[in-house]
Amino acid sequence: MDIPLSRNQNMSLDQIQSNCGLPHLFSVDEILREKSFSQRLLPFNRRKRRTPFSQIRCSSLEQGLQPRPKPKPSTIELNVGKEAQVNETQLRKPSSELCGQIEKLVFFKRYHEALELFEILELNGAYDMDSETYDALRGEKVFNYMINSGLDPDEYLRNRVLLMHVKCGMMIDARRLFDEMPEKNILSWNTIIGGLVDAGDYFEAFRLFLMMWQEFSDAGSRMFVTMIRASAGLGLIFAGRQLHSCSLKTGVGGDVFVACALIDMYSKCGSIEDAQCVFDQMPEKTTVGWNSIIAGYALHGYSEEALSMYYEMRDSGVKIDNFTFSIIIRICARLASLEHAKQAHAGLVRHGFGLDIVANTALVDLYSKWGRIEDAKHVFDMMPHKNVISWNALIAGYGNHGRGVEAVEMFERMLHEGMVPNHVTFLAVLSACSYSGLSDRGWEIFESMSRDHKIKPRAMHYACMIELLGREGLLDEAFALIKDAPFKPTVNMWAALLTACRVHKNFELGKFAAEKLYGMGPEKLSNYVVLLNIYNSSGRLEEAAAVIQTLKRRGLRMLPACSWIEIKKQPYGFISGDKCHAQSKEIYQKLDELMLEISKHGYVPQEKFLLPDVDEQEERVLLYHSEKLAIAFGLINTSDWTPLQIVQSHRICGDCHSAIKLIALVTRREIVVRDASRFHHFKDGSCSCGDYW
């Protein structure tokens, strides 16, 4: 999604440079030109740069610094900015008495005293002022009174009033005050540019920065941090590199705040090597520095590397904070590493952060995703304060494991306790209704979004309702909902219909949905695979062969499925028919015993079922698919009461799904499989997905 530009976006390069006179710095036109391409390319740019800091010349690069090797990335979504914001908010103490005193001073028009108390709170930094206090201090009320009283505000007072406008989010008025200031010092520029960056108006922030640089030819560490944040916000690594170079030339490159901002910027711009180089050059590696580099690796899916950095941080003796633990817990969730997560949980409590809202929310998310829903509920209940993200995590956890009734109950409890839901809340509860087949309740909640909560349903909410209709076999109604949607149907909406057609064997509508998907993403393998399963499972071999020929013609190749299981903190990977493991003989013997046992309970191999997303050769090793081998290995090497957690690279096939349900029954084990579609929680012969995935 493009970042909106300011009203000055049409200024030309010549206008900007003639006004600013900075030929050695980046231009705003360069920022615009780079932005249009970088936002499209950066998320997919995995190529290794030949030389980190290619546009920066400093002696440290001649010392043989080597970037860390890149492991194969896995998808991870860590919203680091929101985490940090929540974390910072939690650490600041509310001060209702002091805020009330400020409001009383303003009420009695004792504005000078109100400003002084406001300044004390701001400089202290440990107190959080509420919106009513900022409303009371809104600049027009205070500033106009001073002007009308004959007071000629000096530079200091004008800066304080400017800061109040910025804090109140009144950027239009703040900009007017800034432009009208007879004299501007570096604090004035810092305040207005910082406000623009906080508001997301990065282009205007760059324009003012260039003007300021022309006037002062210098900037402090605070300004560099602000502008590096703007570079990260736009995803422009070339601007960030030039700021890095300028910070080195002006002598603030070694500042810890500048270094941390650079690590964050390089990470968000896709150059983790450069981020690592900045980190390696830090004379003193602080907690924030470690957190920044760990979050950078995690942000790009380098979970193993991030976990390794965490252990380096722990061994270095630097203080570990609650933000560190929240990152690590989320990494463990992606790695399916419950043992590492338990260690992080213990460390969280040991370091005095047992009540931290961010880290505990991450724990709720982790435990609920990996079959430990009761543990997730216990952590949730012990939290003294909960935010909407905490509620969303538990509701989604219940939904993922097919416990839709509990998910709806938690949603209703959330509303009863006065928590305001957001669009993610409704996505979680509607998904829970979809997974559990709660049709009537799902439609009630869907209709209440706009009626009671003034939240406009998005495409992802429509996809849940399409899946809900598809689960009931109401394919015509699902198709009608797609056609009647108030926006262009998305990939997820058509994919939900296609899945329903696969399950209910509606070939014509499934083919139509698949063709729509081809037009939206012709090179996406999964779009072809679902249609291939429809044809293959129904015996329409000619149509299936045509799909395979299309795959070959387009150069798309179905890869062998892989499964992973963690035993005693050590991950083990398997592919179908794998005989490379040291315990292969025991694994295959155990699996043969399991197949014999579950056949007594009615298991018959589904020879018709082509594996989704995988090589056709795996048809010959149907009994030895990767997830079955991983489960057999787990049963051999764990105690009888230990649940098994499996990560599967592809959508689980129908044969394995049927087999694992019976394996869970005969072994009395809980087995959680995370495949490319969703979480499957197998217990007592059933699966949380209700055989619909």
XYZ file of C-alpha atoms in Angstrom:
693
model
C 0.000 0.000 0.000
C 1.415 3.360 -0.999
C 2.162 5.809 1.746
C 0.189 9.042 1.187
C 2.302 12.016 0.313
C 1.841 15.566 1.432
C 0.383 18.473 -0.449
C 3.907 19.303 -1.692
C 4.366 16.085 -3.623
C 4.275 17.887 -6.975
C 7.364 20.017 -6.281
C 10.110 19.361 -8.781
C 13.672 18.369 -8.096
C 14.965 21.716 -9.342
C 12.608 23.623 -7.041
C 13.653 21.630 -4.014
C 17.372 21.770 -4.691
C 17.328 25.449 -5.610
C 15.535 26.211 -2.388
C 17.726 24.021 -0.236
C 21.084 24.156 -1.987
C 22.121 20.666 -0.929
C 23.495 18.886 -3.995
C 25.385 16.386 -1.826
C 22.242 15.138 -0.099
C 19.318 13.180 -1.508
C 16.553 15.115 -3.249
C 12.830 14.798 -2.669
C 12.306 13.699 -6.279
C 14.777 10.893 -5.626
C 12.734 9.931 -2.596
C 9.562 9.813 -4.685
C 11.230 7.891 -7.502
C 12.832 5.360 -5.170
C 9.663 4.995 -3.140
C 7.558 3.976 -6.103
C 9.933 1.131 -6.935
C 11.261 0.135 -3.530
C 7.851 -0.422 -2.015
C 7.108 -2.910 -4.733
C 10.458 -4.683 -4.719
C 11.721 -4.636 -1.145
C 9.395 -7.285 0.308
C 10.690 -9.789 -2.261
C 14.319 -8.686 -2.484
C 16.399 -11.468 -0.943
C 19.554 -10.877 -2.952
C 22.699 -10.410 -0.986
C 24.401 -7.062 -1.447
C 27.982 -7.232 -2.573
C 29.151 -4.610 -0.099
C 27.194 -3.460 2.966
C 27.016 0.312 3.290
C 27.846 0.581 -0.404
C 27.217 4.304 -0.316
C 29.056 5.014 2.927
C 32.795 5.328 3.154
C 34.147 4.718 6.621
C 37.219 2.921 7.898
C 35.271 0.233 9.739
C 34.257 -1.360 6.448
C 37.871 -2.076 5.619
C 38.315 -4.280 8.660
C 36.812 -7.388 7.102
C 33.366 -7.205 8.701
C 31.314 -10.156 7.513
C 27.521 -10.207 7.548
C 25.798 -13.115 9.197
C 24.726 -15.860 6.785
C 21.097 -15.810 5.781
C 19.144 -18.939 6.663
C 16.160 -19.818 4.558
C 13.494 -17.341 5.617
C 10.122 -18.329 6.970
C 7.111 -16.080 7.111
C 6.774 -14.124 10.325
C 4.748 -11.095 11.237
C 6.068 -9.151 14.173
C 4.547 -5.773 14.448
C 7.508 -4.312 16.241
C 6.318 -0.715 16.160
C 3.037 -1.513 17.872
C 4.772 -3.724 20.411
C 7.180 -0.958 21.296
C 4.374 1.548 21.563
C 2.351 -0.674 23.869
C 5.466 -1.434 25.894
C 6.355 2.247 26.287
C 2.820 3.119 27.279
C 2.808 0.459 29.939
C 6.001 1.729 31.521
C 4.735 5.316 31.811
C 2.758 6.058 34.954
C -0.615 7.788 34.759
C -0.823 10.870 36.926
C -4.475 11.872 37.216
C -3.814 14.258 40.110
C -1.175 16.258 38.249
C -3.249 16.256 35.060
C -6.239 17.488 37.021
C -4.121 20.275 38.490
C -3.100 21.420 35.011
C -6.726 21.455 33.894
C -7.724 23.528 36.933
C -4.964 26.050 36.250
C -6.156 26.425 32.669
C -9.774 26.766 33.843
C -8.801 29.686 36.073
C -6.691 31.166 33.235
C -3.439 30.699 35.121
C -1.829 29.654 31.847
C 1.764 30.396 32.743
C 1.629 28.077 35.765
C -0.150 25.439 33.674
C 2.646 25.589 31.114
C 5.307 25.245 33.801
C 3.641 22.148 35.275
C 3.180 20.728 31.767
C 6.900 21.223 31.145
C 7.818 19.438 34.370
C 5.773 16.396 33.364
C 7.208 16.380 29.835
C 10.798 16.656 30.984
C 10.287 13.978 33.623
C 9.092 11.513 30.968
C 7.741 9.026 33.513
C 4.162 10.279 33.458
C 1.483 9.758 30.870
C -0.951 12.636 30.361
C -4.470 11.897 29.231
C -6.298 13.465 26.296
C -8.315 15.816 28.530
C -5.108 17.467 29.723
C -3.933 18.058 26.180
C -7.375 19.380 25.270
C -7.176 21.838 28.148
C -3.763 22.990 26.964
C -4.671 23.294 23.290
C -2.558 26.138 22.007
C -5.293 28.434 20.730
C -6.808 28.748 24.184
C -3.489 29.465 25.891
C -1.584 31.219 23.149
C -4.406 33.533 22.078
C -4.955 34.587 25.678
C -1.299 35.507 25.985
C -1.361 37.546 22.778
C -4.598 39.280 23.738
C -3.131 40.081 27.155
C -0.313 42.026 25.531
C 2.334 39.389 26.222
C 5.031 39.137 23.584
C 6.050 35.446 23.761
C 9.738 34.780 23.422
C 11.358 31.982 21.450
C 11.187 29.565 24.379
C 7.483 30.109 24.955
C 6.663 29.786 21.258
C 8.487 26.460 21.192
C 6.436 25.235 24.170
C 3.175 26.204 22.471
C 4.374 24.530 19.253
C 5.101 21.369 21.225
C 1.605 21.419 22.719
C 0.049 21.578 19.261
C 2.213 18.676 18.086
C 1.352 16.626 21.181
C -2.341 17.277 20.578
C -2.015 16.093 16.975
C -2.977 19.521 15.626
C -0.372 19.476 12.863
C -2.091 22.028 10.614
C -2.146 24.618 13.401
C 1.340 23.555 14.494
C 2.641 24.160 10.986
C 0.992 27.594 10.882
C 2.599 28.532 14.211
C 5.956 27.257 12.988
C 5.768 29.279 9.778
C 4.815 32.416 11.739
C 7.694 32.140 14.201
C 9.997 35.169 13.694
C 13.019 33.080 14.689
C 13.477 29.329 14.663
C 16.138 27.442 16.545
C 17.104 23.795 16.298
C 14.446 22.892 18.889
C 11.741 24.435 16.693
C 12.829 22.347 13.728
C 13.110 19.199 15.851
C 9.580 19.672 17.176
C 7.808 20.237 13.857
C 9.772 17.611 11.933
C 9.279 15.072 14.732
C 5.549 15.775 14.666
C 5.404 15.221 10.906
C 7.232 11.907 11.197
C 4.945 10.788 14.019
C 1.968 11.691 11.811
C 3.378 9.670 8.901
C 3.997 12.688 6.663
C 7.522 11.581 5.805
C 7.837 13.521 2.556
C 7.106 16.864 4.220
C 9.504 15.937 7.016
C 12.275 15.423 4.463
C 11.477 18.735 2.790
C 11.730 20.650 6.060
C 14.861 18.759 7.022
C 16.577 19.904 3.825
C 15.542 23.484 4.550
C 16.860 23.215 8.105
C 20.143 21.716 6.873
C 20.619 24.705 4.576
C 20.183 27.078 7.501
C 22.208 25.265 10.164
C 24.409 22.842 8.153
C 24.242 20.623 11.173
C 21.837 18.480 13.155
C 21.977 16.788 16.514
C 21.504 13.126 17.236
C 17.801 13.647 17.917
C 17.205 15.027 14.423
C 19.148 12.206 12.794
C 17.109 9.652 14.720
C 13.906 11.323 13.533
C 14.934 11.385 9.886
C 16.242 7.837 9.957
C 12.780 6.851 11.225
C 11.310 8.696 8.242
C 13.577 6.730 5.884
C 12.367 3.510 7.500
C 8.763 4.668 7.179
C 9.195 5.195 3.434
C 11.322 2.070 3.023
C 14.103 4.098 1.383
C 17.498 2.637 2.104
C 19.391 5.143 -0.079
C 18.133 8.077 2.017
C 18.936 6.180 5.197
C 22.467 5.520 3.965
C 23.078 9.193 3.264
C 21.765 10.100 6.702
C 24.110 7.466 8.110
C 26.995 9.048 6.248
C 26.070 12.546 7.475
C 25.817 11.330 11.051
C 29.338 9.928 10.818
C 30.675 13.182 9.362
C 29.028 15.280 12.077
C 30.320 13.044 14.847
C 27.039 11.568 16.100
C 27.312 8.245 14.281
C 28.438 6.559 17.477
C 25.433 7.807 19.431
C 23.522 4.815 20.796
C 20.126 6.217 19.752
C 21.350 6.895 16.219
C 22.815 3.401 16.010
C 19.566 1.779 17.188
C 17.572 3.834 14.679
C 19.949 2.757 11.897
C 19.586 -0.910 12.851
C 15.819 -0.544 12.723
C 15.943 1.341 9.413
C 18.248 -1.125 7.651
C 16.158 -4.038 8.903
C 12.897 -2.544 7.673
C 14.484 -1.638 4.335
C 15.524 -5.241 3.740
C 19.281 -5.073 4.438
C 19.875 -7.160 7.527
C 23.615 -7.291 6.683
C 23.907 -3.529 7.082
C 21.903 -3.670 10.295
C 24.315 -6.301 11.621
C 27.309 -4.162 10.655
C 25.917 -1.173 12.565
C 25.283 -3.402 15.558
C 28.797 -4.853 15.428
C 30.283 -1.334 15.434
C 28.370 -0.169 18.504
C 30.970 0.553 21.222
C 28.445 -0.373 23.884
C 25.678 -2.772 22.963
C 22.630 -1.701 24.936
C 19.379 -3.519 25.559
C 17.664 -1.450 22.869
C 20.446 -2.287 20.414
C 20.104 -6.013 21.042
C 16.320 -5.796 20.793
C 16.573 -3.922 17.498
C 18.837 -6.458 15.806
C 16.854 -9.430 17.152
C 13.618 -7.852 15.929
C 15.273 -7.178 12.575
C 16.140 -10.825 12.033
C 12.696 -11.898 13.202
C 10.981 -9.331 10.976
C 12.417 -10.969 7.861
C 11.734 -14.530 8.954
C 15.227 -15.409 10.173
C 13.848 -16.970 13.329
C 16.742 -19.301 14.081
C 19.227 -16.452 13.739
C 17.099 -14.236 15.971
C 16.998 -16.937 18.629
C 20.768 -17.313 18.392
C 21.187 -13.551 18.867
C 18.972 -13.735 21.946
C 21.270 -16.316 23.533
C 24.272 -14.123 22.709
C 22.479 -11.227 24.389
C 21.777 -13.322 27.477
C 25.367 -14.535 27.691
C 26.751 -10.999 27.296
C 25.219 -10.004 30.616
C 23.230 -7.064 29.257
C 19.874 -6.412 30.891
C 16.968 -8.235 29.256
C 13.649 -6.407 29.289
C 10.034 -7.316 28.669
C 10.245 -6.311 25.011
C 13.038 -8.858 24.498
C 10.884 -11.616 25.941
C 7.880 -10.631 23.839
C 9.985 -10.922 20.656
C 11.438 -14.289 21.658
C 8.068 -15.746 22.588
C 6.671 -14.809 19.188
C 9.704 -16.327 17.492
C 9.144 -19.557 19.425
C 5.541 -19.575 18.209
C 6.738 -19.528 14.596
C 9.378 -22.176 15.253
C 6.905 -24.413 17.105
C 9.448 -24.511 19.933
C 7.513 -24.973 23.143
C 10.650 -25.814 25.124
C 12.341 -22.537 24.232
C 9.072 -20.719 24.886
C 8.836 -22.248 28.352
C 12.337 -21.022 29.090
C 11.391 -17.540 27.906
C 8.258 -17.667 30.064
C 10.325 -18.636 33.095
C 12.825 -15.871 32.348
C 9.985 -13.382 32.010
C 8.793 -14.179 35.520
C 12.316 -14.393 36.931
C 13.216 -10.936 35.640
C 10.121 -9.366 37.178
C 8.017 -8.977 34.024
C 5.448 -11.623 34.864
C 2.603 -9.120 34.598
C 3.767 -7.414 31.401
C 0.846 -7.027 29.020
C 2.845 -7.348 25.768
C 4.837 -10.436 26.713
C 1.852 -12.163 28.301
C -0.232 -11.509 25.205
C 2.517 -13.186 23.192
C 2.355 -16.142 25.587
C -1.408 -16.407 25.139
C -0.881 -16.454 21.388
C 1.867 -19.081 21.634
C 0.103 -21.490 23.960
C -3.216 -21.240 22.151
C -1.637 -21.931 18.777
C 0.153 -25.032 19.923
C -2.604 -26.940 21.629
C -2.044 -25.569 25.129
C -5.272 -23.613 25.213
C -5.763 -24.156 28.945
C -2.313 -22.724 29.612
C -3.214 -19.784 27.380
C -6.412 -19.224 29.356
C -4.469 -19.400 32.635
C -1.969 -16.762 31.470
C -4.844 -14.602 30.250
C -6.740 -14.857 33.536
C -3.634 -13.931 35.524
C -3.078 -10.721 33.560
C -4.078 -7.725 35.732
C -4.597 -5.576 32.644
C -5.709 -6.706 29.204
C -5.888 -4.827 25.938
C -7.793 -5.650 22.781
C -4.802 -7.605 21.425
C -4.897 -9.886 24.484
C -8.573 -10.641 23.928
C -8.026 -11.192 20.207
C -5.235 -13.713 20.879
C -7.375 -15.889 23.144
C -10.475 -15.681 20.927
C -8.379 -16.675 17.902
C -6.817 -19.487 19.941
C -10.182 -21.002 20.751
C -11.212 -20.644 17.120
C -8.060 -22.293 15.755
C -8.768 -25.409 17.806
C -12.398 -25.722 16.810
C -13.782 -24.414 20.101
C -16.047 -21.859 18.538
C -18.530 -21.803 21.411
C -15.804 -20.739 23.865
C -14.543 -18.168 21.350
C -17.989 -16.587 21.092
C -18.328 -16.636 24.880
C -15.005 -14.809 25.229
C -16.146 -12.277 22.625
C -19.347 -11.625 24.562
C -17.406 -11.358 27.820
C -15.069 -8.878 26.174
C -18.018 -6.682 25.194
C -19.548 -7.023 28.658
C -16.329 -5.786 30.275
C -16.377 -2.668 28.129
C -13.505 -3.519 25.781
C -14.011 -2.032 22.308
C -13.472 -4.656 19.557
C -11.601 -3.891 16.353
C -11.598 -5.484 12.909
C -9.115 -8.152 14.086
C -11.496 -9.119 16.897
C -14.266 -9.729 14.393
C -11.937 -11.655 12.123
C -11.030 -13.945 15.054
C -14.591 -14.567 16.189
C -15.976 -14.980 12.658
C -13.185 -17.431 11.846
C -14.096 -19.333 15.013
C -17.727 -19.480 13.914
C -16.618 -20.637 10.477
C -14.317 -23.369 11.813
C -16.997 -24.647 14.179
C -19.977 -24.288 11.861
C -21.806 -21.752 14.063
C -23.780 -20.331 11.181
C -26.546 -18.416 12.955
C -24.218 -16.877 15.536
C -21.701 -16.011 12.846
C -24.261 -14.076 10.828
C -25.471 -12.230 13.925
C -21.935 -11.092 14.715
C -21.227 -10.185 11.087
C -24.325 -8.001 10.874
C -23.535 -6.352 14.222
C -20.196 -5.064 12.939
C -21.596 -2.096 11.060
C -24.877 -1.849 12.957
C -23.612 -1.809 16.552
C -19.877 -1.199 16.340
C -19.583 1.047 13.253
C -16.891 -1.201 11.758
C -17.171 -1.691 8.024
C -16.639 -5.363 7.098
C -13.519 -5.969 5.046
C -12.695 -8.613 2.474
C -11.257 -10.947 5.127
C -14.559 -10.842 7.034
C -16.441 -11.676 3.834
C -14.040 -14.583 3.263
C -15.030 -15.982 6.680
C -18.706 -15.807 5.773
C -18.044 -17.437 2.389
C -16.250 -20.245 4.192
C -19.132 -20.519 6.646
C -21.606 -20.911 3.781
C -19.263 -23.284 1.983
C -18.925 -25.511 5.026
C -22.717 -25.962 5.002
C -22.702 -26.732 1.288
C -24.494 -23.506 0.370
C -22.256 -22.832 -2.617
C -24.772 -20.774 -4.568
C -25.249 -18.469 -1.576
C -21.477 -18.207 -1.150
C -21.101 -17.277 -4.823
C -23.862 -14.695 -4.485
C -22.120 -13.142 -1.492
C -18.979 -12.726 -3.584
C -20.909 -11.046 -6.384
C -22.781 -8.747 -3.975
C -19.704 -7.661 -2.011
C -19.251 -3.856 -1.950
C -15.713 -4.205 -3.340
C -13.800 -6.236 -5.868
C -13.499 -9.880 -4.715
C -10.094 -10.754 -3.323
C -7.935 -13.853 -3.616
C -9.036 -15.080 -0.175
C -12.708 -14.821 -1.117
C -12.306 -16.879 -4.293
C -9.994 -19.320 -2.488
C -12.651 -19.889 0.197
C -15.194 -20.704 -2.526
C -12.737 -22.987 -4.306
C -12.068 -24.920 -1.094
C -15.808 -25.383 -0.607
C -16.108 -26.663 -4.176
C -13.304 -29.158 -3.526
C -14.943 -30.499 -0.377
C -18.427 -30.721 -1.928
C -17.168 -31.772 -5.394
C -18.841 -28.965 -7.328
C -16.629 -29.136 -10.411
C -18.136 -26.410 -12.568
C -18.209 -23.715 -9.904
C -14.786 -24.836 -8.681
C -13.357 -24.448 -12.173
C -14.894 -20.970 -12.411
C -13.393 -19.944 -9.061
C -10.012 -21.377 -10.083
C -10.058 -19.358 -13.320
C -10.732 -16.219 -11.308
C -7.770 -17.052 -9.115
C -5.570 -17.643 -12.164
C -6.325 -14.123 -13.350
C -5.413 -12.654 -9.952
C -2.249 -14.677 -9.410
C -1.405 -16.907 -12.375
C 1.931 -18.015 -10.933
C 0.607 -19.101 -7.535
C 0.952 -22.866 -7.278
C -1.769 -23.405 -4.673
C -4.433 -22.044 -7.040
C -3.772 -24.925 -9.430
C -3.375 -27.554 -6.746
C -6.841 -27.214 -5.256
C -8.433 -27.609 -8.692
C -6.151 -30.573 -9.328
C -7.471 -32.194 -6.158
C -11.060 -31.622 -7.293
C -10.455 -33.432 -10.555
C -8.287 -36.183 -9.115
C -10.548 -37.065 -6.180
C -13.544 -37.312 -8.515
C -11.783 -39.503 -11.050
C -11.693 -36.891 -13.823
C -8.181 -37.858 -14.823
C -8.090 -36.066 -18.180
C -8.854 -32.720 -16.566
C -6.293 -33.450 -13.848
C -3.678 -34.256 -16.474
C -4.468 -30.953 -18.234
C -3.810 -29.052 -15.007
C -0.470 -30.851 -14.585
C 0.482 -29.941 -18.148
C -0.376 -26.312 -17.408
C 1.893 -26.429 -14.373
C 4.752 -27.790 -16.464
C 4.160 -25.250 -19.217
C 4.285 -22.382 -16.733
C 7.398 -23.778 -15.073
C 5.684 -24.430 -11.742
C 6.963 -27.474 -9.881
C 5.341 -29.324 -7.016
C 7.941 -29.852 -4.307
C 8.248 -32.698 -1.806
C 6.347 -32.046 1.403
C 8.409 -31.534 4.554
C 7.456 -31.892 8.202
C 9.292 -30.851 11.349
C 9.046 -31.901 14.974
C 11.017 -30.665 17.966
C 12.273 -33.193 20.500
C 14.254 -31.978 23.523
C 14.848 -28.551 21.932
C 16.249 -30.149 18.774
C 14.261 -29.820 15.506
C 14.058 -32.830 13.166
C 12.891 -32.675 9.563
C 11.359 -35.388 7.385
C 10.311 -35.773 3.769
C 8.042 -38.467 2.400
C 9.747 -41.837 2.212
C 12.734 -40.416 4.089
C 15.227 -43.094 5.177
C 18.164 -40.838 6.044
C 17.390 -40.582 9.740
C 19.528 -42.511 12.228
C 16.362 -44.125 13.651
C 14.797 -44.920 10.277
C 14.386 -48.616 11.060
C 12.568 -47.908 14.328
C 10.470 -45.158 12.714
C 9.203 -47.350 9.874
C 8.580 -50.245 12.220
C 6.550 -47.989 14.517
C 4.595 -46.554 11.581
C 3.768 -50.026 10.244
C 2.491 -50.977 13.687
C 0.339 -47.833 13.763
C -1.091 -48.537 10.284
C -2.021 -52.050 11.358
C -3.630 -50.786 14.558
C -5.692 -48.016 12.962
C -6.830 -50.376 10.167
C -8.736 -52.213 12.914
C -10.644 -48.972 13.457
C -11.641 -48.642 9.812
C -8.654 -46.900 8.221
C -8.280 -47.527 4.489
C -5.593 -45.656 2.489
C -7.187 -43.105 0.181
C -5.264 -44.034 -2.931
C -7.270 -41.593 -5.035
C -6.112 -38.588 -3.095
C -3.324 -36.669 -4.770
C -1.241 -34.777 -2.276
C -1.715 -31.002 -2.384
C 1.315 -28.966 -3.493
C 3.642 -31.993 -3.659
C 5.517 -34.205 -6.075
C 3.498 -36.920 -7.852
C 6.135 -39.494 -6.863
C 4.775 -39.303 -3.341
C 1.753 -41.281 -4.511
C 3.997 -44.332 -4.290
C 4.830 -43.699 -0.663
C 1.330 -42.864 0.541
C 1.800 -44.709 3.818
C 5.063 -42.906 4.545
C 4.213 -39.249 4.144
C 6.429 -36.816 6.029
C 3.891 -35.992 8.752
C 3.367 -39.688 9.510
C 7.132 -40.220 9.833
C 7.429 -37.192 12.133
C 4.621 -38.486 14.330
C 6.142 -41.968 14.541
C 9.488 -40.418 15.497
C 7.773 -38.300 18.144
C 5.952 -41.297 19.623
C 9.223 -43.209 19.926
C 11.167 -40.409 21.595
C 8.636 -38.853 24.005
C 6.733 -39.997 27.047
C 3.196 -41.325 26.696
C 1.528 -38.162 28.013
C 3.485 -35.649 25.891
C 1.500 -33.848 23.138
C 3.166 -33.766 19.716
C 3.571 -30.567 17.677
C 4.228 -30.939 13.952
C 4.920 -28.221 11.385
C 3.959 -29.162 7.831
C 5.152 -27.176 4.798
C 2.082 -27.975 2.695
C -1.629 -28.480 3.182
C -2.179 -31.845 4.865
C -3.632 -34.473 2.530
C -6.907 -36.271 3.155
C -5.285 -39.646 3.777
C -2.918 -38.316 6.439
C -5.741 -36.349 8.028
C -7.816 -39.508 8.406
C -4.847 -41.513 9.640
C -3.730 -38.968 12.246
C -7.220 -38.782 13.736
C -7.086 -42.521 14.378
C -3.449 -42.414 15.555
C -4.480 -39.824 18.145
C -7.289 -42.175 19.189
C -5.263 -45.373 19.562
C -2.233 -43.714 21.200
C -4.329 -41.372 23.384
C -2.044 -38.521 22.385
C -2.891 -34.964 21.440
C -1.306 -34.114 18.097
C -1.178 -30.559 16.763
C -0.285 -30.097 13.094
C 0.239 -26.645 11.623
C -0.035 -26.988 7.861
C -0.171 -24.360 5.116
C -3.896 -23.948 5.713
C -4.464 -23.823 9.492
C -3.873 -25.550 12.823
C -5.239 -29.070 13.192
C -5.714 -30.218 16.787
C -6.200 -33.997 16.778
C -7.629 -35.561 19.913
C -9.694 -38.692 20.656
C -10.262 -39.489 16.996
C -11.398 -36.051 15.821
C -9.849 -32.870 14.465
C -10.561 -29.292 15.386
C -11.114 -28.366 11.722
C -14.198 -30.560 11.520
C -12.747 -32.252 8.401
C -12.987 -28.992 6.458
C -9.723 -27.394 5.424
